[in-house]
Coordinates of C-alpha atoms and ligand atoms in Angstrom, one line a residue:
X1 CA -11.5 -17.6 -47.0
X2 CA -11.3 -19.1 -43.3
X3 CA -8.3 -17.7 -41.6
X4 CA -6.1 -20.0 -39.1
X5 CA -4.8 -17.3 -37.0
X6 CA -6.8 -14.7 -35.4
X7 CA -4.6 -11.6 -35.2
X8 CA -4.5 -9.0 -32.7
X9 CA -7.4 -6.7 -33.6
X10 CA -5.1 -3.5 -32.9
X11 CA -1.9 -2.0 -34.4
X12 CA 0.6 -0.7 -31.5
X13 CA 1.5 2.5 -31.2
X14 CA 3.3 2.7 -28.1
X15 CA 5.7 0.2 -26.5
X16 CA 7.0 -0.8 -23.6
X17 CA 10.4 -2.6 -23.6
X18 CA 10.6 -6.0 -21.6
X19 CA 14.0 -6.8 -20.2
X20 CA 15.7 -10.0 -21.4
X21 CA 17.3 -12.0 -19.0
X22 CA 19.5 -15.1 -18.4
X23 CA 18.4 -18.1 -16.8
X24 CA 21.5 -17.8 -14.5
X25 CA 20.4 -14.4 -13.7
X26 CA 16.9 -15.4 -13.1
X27 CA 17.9 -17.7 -10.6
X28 CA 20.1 -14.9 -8.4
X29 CA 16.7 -13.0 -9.1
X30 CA 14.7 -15.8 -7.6
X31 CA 17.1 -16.3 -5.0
X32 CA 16.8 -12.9 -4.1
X33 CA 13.7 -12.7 -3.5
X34 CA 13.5 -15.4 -1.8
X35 CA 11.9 -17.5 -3.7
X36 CA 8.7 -16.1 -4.1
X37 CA 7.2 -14.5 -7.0
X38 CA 5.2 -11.5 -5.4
X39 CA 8.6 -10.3 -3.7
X40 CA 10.0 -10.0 -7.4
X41 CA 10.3 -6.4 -9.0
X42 CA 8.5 -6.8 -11.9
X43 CA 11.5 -5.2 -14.4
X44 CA 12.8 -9.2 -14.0
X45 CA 10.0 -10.4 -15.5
X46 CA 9.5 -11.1 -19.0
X47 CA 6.1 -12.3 -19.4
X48 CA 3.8 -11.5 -16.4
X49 CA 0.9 -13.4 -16.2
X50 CA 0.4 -12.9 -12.4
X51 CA -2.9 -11.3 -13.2
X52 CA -5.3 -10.0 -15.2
X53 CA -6.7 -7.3 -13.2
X54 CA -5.2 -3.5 -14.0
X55 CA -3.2 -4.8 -16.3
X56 CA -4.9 -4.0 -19.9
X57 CA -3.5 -1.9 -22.2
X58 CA -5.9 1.2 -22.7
X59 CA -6.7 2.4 -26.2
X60 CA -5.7 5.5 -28.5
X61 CA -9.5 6.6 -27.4
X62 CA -8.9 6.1 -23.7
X63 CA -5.5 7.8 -23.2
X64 CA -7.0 10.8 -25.6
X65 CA -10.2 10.3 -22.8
X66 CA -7.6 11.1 -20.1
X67 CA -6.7 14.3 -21.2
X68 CA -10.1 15.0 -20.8
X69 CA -10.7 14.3 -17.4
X70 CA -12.8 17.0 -15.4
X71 CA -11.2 17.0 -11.7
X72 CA -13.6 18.7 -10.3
X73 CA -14.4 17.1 -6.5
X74 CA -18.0 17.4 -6.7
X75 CA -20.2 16.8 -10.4
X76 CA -17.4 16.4 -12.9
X77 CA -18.5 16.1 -16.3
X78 CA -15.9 12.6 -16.4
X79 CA -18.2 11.0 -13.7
X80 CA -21.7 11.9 -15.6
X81 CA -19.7 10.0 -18.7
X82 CA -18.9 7.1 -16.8
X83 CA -22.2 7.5 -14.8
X84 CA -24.1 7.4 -18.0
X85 CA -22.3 4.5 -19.8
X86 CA -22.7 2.1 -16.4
X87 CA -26.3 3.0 -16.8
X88 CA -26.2 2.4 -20.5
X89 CA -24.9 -1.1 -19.8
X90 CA -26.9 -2.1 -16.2
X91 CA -29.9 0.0 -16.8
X92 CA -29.6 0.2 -12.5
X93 CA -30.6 3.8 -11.5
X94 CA -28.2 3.7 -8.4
X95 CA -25.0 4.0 -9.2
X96 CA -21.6 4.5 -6.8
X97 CA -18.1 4.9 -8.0
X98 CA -15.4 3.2 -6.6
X99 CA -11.9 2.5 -7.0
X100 CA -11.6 -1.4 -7.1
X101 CA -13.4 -4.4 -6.7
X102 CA -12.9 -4.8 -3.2
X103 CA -13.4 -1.3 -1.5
X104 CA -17.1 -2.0 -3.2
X105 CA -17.6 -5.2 -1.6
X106 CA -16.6 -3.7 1.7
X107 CA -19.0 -1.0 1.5
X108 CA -21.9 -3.3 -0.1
X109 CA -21.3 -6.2 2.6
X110 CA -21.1 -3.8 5.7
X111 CA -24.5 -2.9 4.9
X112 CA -26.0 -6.0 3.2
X113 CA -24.1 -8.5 5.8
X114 CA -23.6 -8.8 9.7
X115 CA -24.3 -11.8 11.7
X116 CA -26.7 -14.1 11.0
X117 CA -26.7 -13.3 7.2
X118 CA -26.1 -15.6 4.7
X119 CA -24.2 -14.8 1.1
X120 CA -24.9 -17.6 -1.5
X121 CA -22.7 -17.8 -4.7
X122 CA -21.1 -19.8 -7.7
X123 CA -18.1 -19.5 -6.1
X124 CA -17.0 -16.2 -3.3
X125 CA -13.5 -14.8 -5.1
X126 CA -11.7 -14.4 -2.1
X127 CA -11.7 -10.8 -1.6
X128 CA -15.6 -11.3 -1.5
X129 CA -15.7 -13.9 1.3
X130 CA -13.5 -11.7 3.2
X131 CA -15.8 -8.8 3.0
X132 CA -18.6 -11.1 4.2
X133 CA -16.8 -13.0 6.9
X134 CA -15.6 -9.4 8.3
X135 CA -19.2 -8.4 8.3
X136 CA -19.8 -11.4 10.6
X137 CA -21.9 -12.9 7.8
X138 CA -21.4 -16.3 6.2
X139 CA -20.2 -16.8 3.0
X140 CA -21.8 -20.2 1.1
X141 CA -20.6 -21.4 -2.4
X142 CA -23.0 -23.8 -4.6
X143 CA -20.5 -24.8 -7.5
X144 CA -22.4 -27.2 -9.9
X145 CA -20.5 -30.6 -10.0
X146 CA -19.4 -30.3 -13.3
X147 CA -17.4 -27.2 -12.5
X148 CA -15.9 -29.3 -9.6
X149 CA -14.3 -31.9 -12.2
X150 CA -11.0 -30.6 -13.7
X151 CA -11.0 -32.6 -16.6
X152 CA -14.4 -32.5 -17.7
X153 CA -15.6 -31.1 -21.1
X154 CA -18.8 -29.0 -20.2
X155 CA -20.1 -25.6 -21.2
X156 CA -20.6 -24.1 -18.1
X157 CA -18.6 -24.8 -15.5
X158 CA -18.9 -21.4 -13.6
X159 CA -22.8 -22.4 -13.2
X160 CA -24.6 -22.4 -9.9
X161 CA -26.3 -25.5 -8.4
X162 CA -29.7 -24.2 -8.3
X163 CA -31.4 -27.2 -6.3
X164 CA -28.3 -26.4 -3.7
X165 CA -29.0 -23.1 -4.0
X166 CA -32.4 -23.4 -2.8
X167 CA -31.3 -26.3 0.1
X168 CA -29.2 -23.5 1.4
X169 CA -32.2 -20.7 1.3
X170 CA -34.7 -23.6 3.1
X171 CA -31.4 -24.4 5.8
X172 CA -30.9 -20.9 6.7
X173 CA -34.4 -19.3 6.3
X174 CA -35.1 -17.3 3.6
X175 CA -34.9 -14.2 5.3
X176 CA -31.7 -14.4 6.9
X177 CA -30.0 -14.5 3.1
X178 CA -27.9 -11.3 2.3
X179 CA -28.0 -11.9 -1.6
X180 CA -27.5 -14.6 -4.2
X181 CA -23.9 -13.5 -5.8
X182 CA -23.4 -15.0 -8.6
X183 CA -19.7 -14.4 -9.7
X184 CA -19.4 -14.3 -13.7
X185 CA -16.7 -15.5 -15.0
X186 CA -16.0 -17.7 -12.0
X187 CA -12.6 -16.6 -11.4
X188 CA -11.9 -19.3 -8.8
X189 CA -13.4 -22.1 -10.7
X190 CA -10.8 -21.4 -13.5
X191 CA -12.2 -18.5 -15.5
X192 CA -15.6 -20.7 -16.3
X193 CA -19.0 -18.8 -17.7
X194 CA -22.0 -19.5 -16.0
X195 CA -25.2 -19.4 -18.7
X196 CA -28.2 -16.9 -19.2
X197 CA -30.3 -20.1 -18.4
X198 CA -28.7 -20.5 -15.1
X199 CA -29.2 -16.7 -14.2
X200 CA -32.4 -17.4 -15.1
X201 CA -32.8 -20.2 -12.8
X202 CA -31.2 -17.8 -9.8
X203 CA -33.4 -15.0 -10.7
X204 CA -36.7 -17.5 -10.1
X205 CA -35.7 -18.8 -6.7
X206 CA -34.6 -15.3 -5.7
X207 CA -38.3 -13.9 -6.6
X208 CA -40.0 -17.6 -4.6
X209 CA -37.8 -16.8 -1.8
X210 CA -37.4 -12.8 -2.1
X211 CA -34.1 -12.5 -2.2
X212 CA -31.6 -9.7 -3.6
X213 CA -29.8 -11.0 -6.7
X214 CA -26.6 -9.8 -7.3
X215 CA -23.8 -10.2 -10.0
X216 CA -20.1 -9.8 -9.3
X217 CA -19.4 -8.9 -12.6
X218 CA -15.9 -8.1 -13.2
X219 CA -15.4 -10.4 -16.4
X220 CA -19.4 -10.1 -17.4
X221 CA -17.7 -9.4 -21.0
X222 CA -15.8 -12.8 -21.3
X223 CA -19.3 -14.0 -19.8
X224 CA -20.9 -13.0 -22.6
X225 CA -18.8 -14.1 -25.3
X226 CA -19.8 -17.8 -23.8
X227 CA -23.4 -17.4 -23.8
X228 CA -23.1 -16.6 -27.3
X229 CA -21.2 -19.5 -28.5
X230 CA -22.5 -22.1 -26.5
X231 CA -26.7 -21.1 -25.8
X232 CA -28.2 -21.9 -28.6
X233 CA -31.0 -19.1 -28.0
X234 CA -27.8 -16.1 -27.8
X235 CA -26.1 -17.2 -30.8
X236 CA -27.7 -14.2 -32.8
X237 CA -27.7 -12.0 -29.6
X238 CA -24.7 -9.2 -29.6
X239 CA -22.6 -9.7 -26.4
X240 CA -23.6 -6.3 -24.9
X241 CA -27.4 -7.2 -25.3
X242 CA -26.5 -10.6 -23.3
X243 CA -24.8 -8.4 -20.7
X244 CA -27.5 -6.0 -20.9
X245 CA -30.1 -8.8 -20.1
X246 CA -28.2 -10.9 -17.2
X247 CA -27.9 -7.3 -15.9
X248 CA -32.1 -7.2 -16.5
X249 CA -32.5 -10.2 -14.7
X250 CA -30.5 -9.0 -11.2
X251 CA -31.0 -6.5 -8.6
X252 CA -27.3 -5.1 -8.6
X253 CA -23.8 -5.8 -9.3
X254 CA -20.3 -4.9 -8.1
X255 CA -17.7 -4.6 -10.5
X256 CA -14.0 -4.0 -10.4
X257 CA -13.2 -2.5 -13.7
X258 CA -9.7 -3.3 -13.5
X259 CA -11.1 -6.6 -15.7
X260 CA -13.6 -6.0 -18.3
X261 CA -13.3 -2.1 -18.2
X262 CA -9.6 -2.3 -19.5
X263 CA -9.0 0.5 -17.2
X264 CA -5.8 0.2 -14.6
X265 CA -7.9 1.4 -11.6
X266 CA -11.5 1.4 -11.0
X267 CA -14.8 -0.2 -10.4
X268 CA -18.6 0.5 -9.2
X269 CA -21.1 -0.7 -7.3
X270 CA -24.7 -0.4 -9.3
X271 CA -28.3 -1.2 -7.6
X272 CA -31.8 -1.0 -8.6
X273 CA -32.5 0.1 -4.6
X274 CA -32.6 3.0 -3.2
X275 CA -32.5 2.4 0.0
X276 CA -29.5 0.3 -0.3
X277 CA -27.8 2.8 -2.8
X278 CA -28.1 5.6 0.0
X279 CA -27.0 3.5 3.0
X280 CA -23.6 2.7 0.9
X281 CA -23.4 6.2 -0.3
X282 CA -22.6 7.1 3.1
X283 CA -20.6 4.6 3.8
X284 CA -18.1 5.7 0.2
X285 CA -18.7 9.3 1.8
X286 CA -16.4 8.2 4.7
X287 CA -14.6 5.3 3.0
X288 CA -13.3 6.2 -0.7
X289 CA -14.6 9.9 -1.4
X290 CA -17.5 11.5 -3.1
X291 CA -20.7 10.1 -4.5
X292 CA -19.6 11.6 -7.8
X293 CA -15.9 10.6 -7.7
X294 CA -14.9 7.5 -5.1
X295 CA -11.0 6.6 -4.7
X296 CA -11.3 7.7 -8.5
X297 CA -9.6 11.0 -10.2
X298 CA -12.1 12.3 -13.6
X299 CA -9.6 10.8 -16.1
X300 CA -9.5 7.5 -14.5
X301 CA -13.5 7.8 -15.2
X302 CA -13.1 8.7 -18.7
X303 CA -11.2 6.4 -19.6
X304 CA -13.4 3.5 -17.7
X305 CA -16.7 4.9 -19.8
X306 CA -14.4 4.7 -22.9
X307 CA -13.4 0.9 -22.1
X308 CA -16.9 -0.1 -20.5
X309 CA -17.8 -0.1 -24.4
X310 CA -14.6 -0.7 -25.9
X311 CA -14.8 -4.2 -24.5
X312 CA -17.8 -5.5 -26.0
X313 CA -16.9 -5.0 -29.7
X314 CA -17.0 -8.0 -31.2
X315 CA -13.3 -8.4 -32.9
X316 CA -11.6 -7.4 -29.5
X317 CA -13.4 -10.0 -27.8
X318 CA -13.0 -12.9 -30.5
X319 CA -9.1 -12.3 -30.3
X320 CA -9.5 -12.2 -26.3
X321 CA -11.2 -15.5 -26.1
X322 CA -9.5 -17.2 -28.7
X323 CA -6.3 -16.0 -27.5
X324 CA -6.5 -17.7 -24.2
X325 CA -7.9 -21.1 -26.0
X326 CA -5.0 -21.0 -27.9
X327 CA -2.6 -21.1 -25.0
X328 CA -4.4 -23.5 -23.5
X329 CA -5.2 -25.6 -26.5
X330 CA -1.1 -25.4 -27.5
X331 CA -0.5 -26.7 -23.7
X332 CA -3.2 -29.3 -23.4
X333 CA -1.4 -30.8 -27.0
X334 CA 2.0 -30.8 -25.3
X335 CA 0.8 -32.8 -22.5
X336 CA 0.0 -30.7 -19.5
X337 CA -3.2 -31.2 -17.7
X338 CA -4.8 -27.9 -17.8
X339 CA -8.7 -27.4 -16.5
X340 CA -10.9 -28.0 -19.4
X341 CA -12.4 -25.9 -21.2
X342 CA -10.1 -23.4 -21.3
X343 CA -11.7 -20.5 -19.4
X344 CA -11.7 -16.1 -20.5
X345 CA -8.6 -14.7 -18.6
X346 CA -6.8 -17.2 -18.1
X347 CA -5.2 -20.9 -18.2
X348 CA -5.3 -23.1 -15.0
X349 CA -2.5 -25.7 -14.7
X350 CA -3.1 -28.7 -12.5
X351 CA 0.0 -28.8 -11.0
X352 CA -0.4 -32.1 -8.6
X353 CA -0.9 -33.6 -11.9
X354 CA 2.0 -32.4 -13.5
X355 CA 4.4 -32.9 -10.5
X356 CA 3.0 -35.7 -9.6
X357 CA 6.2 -36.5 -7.7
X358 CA 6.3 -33.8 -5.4
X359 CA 3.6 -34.4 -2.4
X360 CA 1.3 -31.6 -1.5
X361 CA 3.4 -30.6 1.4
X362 CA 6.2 -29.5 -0.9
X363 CA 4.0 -27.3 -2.9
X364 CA 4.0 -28.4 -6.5
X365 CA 2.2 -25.1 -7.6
X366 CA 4.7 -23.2 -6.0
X367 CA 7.6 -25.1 -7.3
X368 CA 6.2 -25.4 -10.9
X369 CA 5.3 -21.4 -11.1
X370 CA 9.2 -21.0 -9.9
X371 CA 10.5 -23.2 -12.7
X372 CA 8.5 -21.4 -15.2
X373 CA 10.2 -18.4 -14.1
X374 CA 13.5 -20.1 -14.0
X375 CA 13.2 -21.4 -17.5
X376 CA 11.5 -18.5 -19.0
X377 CA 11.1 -15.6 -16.9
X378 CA 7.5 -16.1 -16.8
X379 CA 5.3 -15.1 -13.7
X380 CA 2.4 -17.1 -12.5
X381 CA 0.3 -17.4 -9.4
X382 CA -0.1 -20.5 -7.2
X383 CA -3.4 -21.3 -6.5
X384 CA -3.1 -24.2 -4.3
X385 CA -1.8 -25.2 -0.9
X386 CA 1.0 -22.0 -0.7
X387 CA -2.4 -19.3 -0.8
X388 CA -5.3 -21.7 0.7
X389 CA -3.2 -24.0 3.2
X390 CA -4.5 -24.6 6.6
X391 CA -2.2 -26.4 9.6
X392 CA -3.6 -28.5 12.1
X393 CA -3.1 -28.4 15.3
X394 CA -0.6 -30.7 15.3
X395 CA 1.1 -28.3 12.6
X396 CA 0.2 -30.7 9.8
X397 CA -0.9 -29.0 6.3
X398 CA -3.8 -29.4 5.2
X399 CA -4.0 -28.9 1.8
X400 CA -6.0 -27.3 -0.7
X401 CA -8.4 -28.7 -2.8
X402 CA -6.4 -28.3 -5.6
X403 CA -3.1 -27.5 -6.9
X404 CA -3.5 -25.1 -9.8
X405 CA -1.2 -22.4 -11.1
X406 CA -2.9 -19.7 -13.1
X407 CA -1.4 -18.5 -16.8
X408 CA -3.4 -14.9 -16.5
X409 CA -3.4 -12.9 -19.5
X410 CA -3.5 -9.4 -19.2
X411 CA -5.8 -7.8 -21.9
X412 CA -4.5 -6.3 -25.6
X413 CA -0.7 -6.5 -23.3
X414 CA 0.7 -10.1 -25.2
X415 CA 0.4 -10.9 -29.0
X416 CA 0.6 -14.7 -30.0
X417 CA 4.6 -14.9 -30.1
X418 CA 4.7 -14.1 -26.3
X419 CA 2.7 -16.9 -26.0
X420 CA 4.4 -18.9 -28.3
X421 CA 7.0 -18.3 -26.2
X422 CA 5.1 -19.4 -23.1
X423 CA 4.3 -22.8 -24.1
X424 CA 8.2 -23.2 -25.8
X425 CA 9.0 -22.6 -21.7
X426 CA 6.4 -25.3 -21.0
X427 CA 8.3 -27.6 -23.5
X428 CA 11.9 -26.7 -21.6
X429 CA 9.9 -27.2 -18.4
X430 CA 8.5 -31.0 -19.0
X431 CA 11.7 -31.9 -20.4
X432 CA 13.4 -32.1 -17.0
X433 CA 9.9 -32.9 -14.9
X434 CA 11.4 -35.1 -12.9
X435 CA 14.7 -33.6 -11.9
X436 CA 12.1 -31.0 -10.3
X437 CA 12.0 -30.3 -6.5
X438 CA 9.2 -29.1 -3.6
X439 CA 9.6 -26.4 -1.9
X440 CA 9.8 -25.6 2.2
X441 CA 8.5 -22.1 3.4
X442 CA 11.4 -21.0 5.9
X443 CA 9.5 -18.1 6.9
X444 CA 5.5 -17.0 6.6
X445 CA 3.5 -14.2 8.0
X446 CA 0.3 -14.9 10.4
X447 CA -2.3 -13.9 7.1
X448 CA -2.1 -14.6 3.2
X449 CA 1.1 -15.9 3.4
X450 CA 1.1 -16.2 -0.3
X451 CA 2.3 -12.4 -0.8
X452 CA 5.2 -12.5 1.5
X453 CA 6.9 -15.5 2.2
X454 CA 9.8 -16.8 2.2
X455 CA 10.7 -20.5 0.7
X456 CA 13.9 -22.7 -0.3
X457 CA 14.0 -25.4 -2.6
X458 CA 14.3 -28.9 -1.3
X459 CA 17.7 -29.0 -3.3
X460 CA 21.2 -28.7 -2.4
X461 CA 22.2 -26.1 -4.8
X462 CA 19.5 -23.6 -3.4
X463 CA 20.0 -24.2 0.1
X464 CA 22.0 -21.0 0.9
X465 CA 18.8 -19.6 1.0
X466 CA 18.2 -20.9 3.6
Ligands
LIG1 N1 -14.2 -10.3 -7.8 C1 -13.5 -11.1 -8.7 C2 -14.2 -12.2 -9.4 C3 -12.2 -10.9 -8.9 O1 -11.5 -11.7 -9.7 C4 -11.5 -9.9 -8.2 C5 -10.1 -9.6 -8.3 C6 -12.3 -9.1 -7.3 C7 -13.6 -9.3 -7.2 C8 -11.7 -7.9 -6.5 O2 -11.4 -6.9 -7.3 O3 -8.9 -6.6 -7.2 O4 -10.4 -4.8 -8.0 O5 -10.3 -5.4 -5.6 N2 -9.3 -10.4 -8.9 C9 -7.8 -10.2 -9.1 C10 -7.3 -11.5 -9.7 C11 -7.1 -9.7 -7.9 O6 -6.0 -11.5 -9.9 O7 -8.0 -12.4 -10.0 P1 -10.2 -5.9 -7.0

């Protein structure tokens, strides 16, 4: 028999309660903090979906793991585990721990960047570019088209445009390029796989041009599970061996584990190069701690080898996958233009679509994430002109590219009722569409204004916060 539902592969044994609230209280909440979701104590959420990074629930195995953690500052038997299942996985010999994605990028780009390097990706997640750009490097994304259409029905969207890919080598010189990156999932391109044939394609012009190949790998499990479905040549292949082989196919990979390790805290940086491996070494020596612990303590490492493997069984990542389809799938049949396909962690909204009455310059991400809150106590993220704005000199926005707010689902956190629940918000939501109002920012900080300020609604009844 062929089941509709796919359940939650995992009974729960431990709970956490999630305060109920009133609408009228949400909206002293929201007033409170002024408007802006990041300033909002999380005990007034009900369903976060702000991220999905270090927020998984761990498993029975990985909280016992934690018990066992060896704290010892230099060789602990908890790094050796977590040493041994990254090189399980990469097959790199090189390996460096770390405590997120980011304090890995810094260390990797100080040494692989500097001016007059290039980077080269899918797409740069933000935290990536940074590290380049602060390097004095330049960061370069090659999206495919296909991933640059909303609306379009393709299997991967997170691909690179090779024949850009190679322009860009040719423009530059092939010698002044820091590394190919290819970023899998493409978080920024709305959770989108990029295919085994395409990191094929990458690993050819990197060996023409002899260039270092890197992966950014933090969702390389959700990667997987695409490849499988949708490449014909991987449908028989287990989604560890399809890691295993992209893995094969690169020179290194950063990885914050705080994805696809179902840990809370962590991440590594993994290279076939010695050279490399031992010029960052120093640099985590100074930076995060170490070689054999980083920003990490031993049970944090325990429990990341435990969920390194945890995540590739096939059950868990049917549910995950389906999971966020389902959301999506539930939204896109109620009417609300989300970016097709649904991508792994999470469901893009295209908010200029759905507000198509408030103009860019009153933020319809903004306002939409704020009435999903309002209505339901859910927590989104804008992705749109509120986090990637730009003024002119005149003071004018310019806006982002696109409008988006992102639906990000935490791993083994939600069952299906919580999402239920999300789309029934959704439903209360469209019903009053148009009564809907932009939002002004009354007060914003020099840099990533997103996390700290301050807006009112372009309403009378919210104007005292003002
Ligand atoms: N690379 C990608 C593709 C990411 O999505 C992130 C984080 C990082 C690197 C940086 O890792 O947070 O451990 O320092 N993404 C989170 C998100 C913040 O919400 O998408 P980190």
């Amino acid at each position: 028999m062929h089941f509709k539902t796919v359940i939650e592969p995992f009974r729960i044994k431990m709970v956490e309660p999630i305060h109920m609230s009133t609408e009228k209280e949400r909206r002293n909440y929201l007033k409170e903090a002024k408007n802006n979701l990041f300033l909002l104590e999380s005990e007034k959420v009900i369903i976060d979906l702000l991220t999905d990074s270090g927020t998984s629930a761990m498993s029975a195995q990985q909280w016992g793991g934690i018990m066992m953690g060896d704290e010892s500052y230099a060789g602990a038997k908890s790094w050796e585990k977590m040493r041994k299942a990254i090189f399980d996985l990469t097959g790199y010999d090189y390996i460096l721990p770390i405590h997120q994605g980011r304090a890995g990028e810094s260390i990797l780009y100080s040494q692989l960047g500097g001016k007059g390097k290039v980077f080269i990706s899918n797409t740069h997640f933000d935290t990536t570019r940074a590290n380049i750009e602060y390097s004095g490097a330049l960061a370069v994304d090659c999206l495919s088209e296909q991933g640059k259409q909303p609306a379009l029905e393709h299997p991967f969207k997170g691909n690179i445009d090779v024949k850009k890919l190679e322009q860009t080598i040719l423009k530059h010189g092939a010698e002044s390029i820091g590394a190919v990156v290819l970023t899998v999932t493409n978080n920024s391109g709305g959770g989108q796989p990029v295919s085994m044939q395409n990191a094929k394609d990458v690993r050819a012009i990197c060996d023409k041009y002899q260039v270092l190949f890197l992966l950014d790998c933090c969702r390389i499990a959700e990667n997987s599970y695409f490849v499988a479905q949708r490449e014909q040549a991987y449908k028989n292949v287990s989604y560890r061996a399809i890691a295993q082989e992209m893995f094969a196919l690169s020179d290194g990979a950063v990885m914050s584990a705080k994805k696809d390790a179902l840990v809370n805290m962590g991440g590594f940086i993994a290279l076939r190069d010695k050279k490399i491996a031992d010029a960052c070494a120093n640099m985590l020596i100074m930076k995060e701690g170490f070689v054999t612990y980083g920003g990490l303590s031993g049970r944090d490492m325990e429990a990341l080898a435990i969920g390194l493997v945890e995540v590739f069984d096939k059950d868990y990542l049917h549910y995950r996958i389906s999971s966020t389809t389902y959301l999506g799938d539930k939204l896109t049949a109620l009417g609300v233009p989300v970016i097709r396909p649904i991508g792994g962690h999470a469901v893009y909204v295209d908010a200029k679509t759905f507000y198509d009455h408030i103009p860019v310059d009153e933020y319809p991400g903004h306002a939409l994430a704020c009435d999903l809150y309002l209505k339901g106590g859910i927590r989104a993220c804008e992705i749109g002109s509120v986090m990637f704005g730009k003024y002119s000199e005149s003071g004018e926005l310019i806006p982002a590219q696109m409008e988006l707010v992102r639906l990000a689902i935490p791993r083994r956190v939600y069952t299906q009722s919580h999402l239920d629940y999300v789309v029934e918000t959704f439903e209360a939501v469209l019903a009053e569409k148009q009564s809907s109002k932009g939002m002004k920012i009354i007060y914003e900080p020099a840099f990533l204004r997103h996390f700290t300020a301050h807006f009112a609604r372009l309403l009378p009844e919210y104007a005292s916060v003002v």
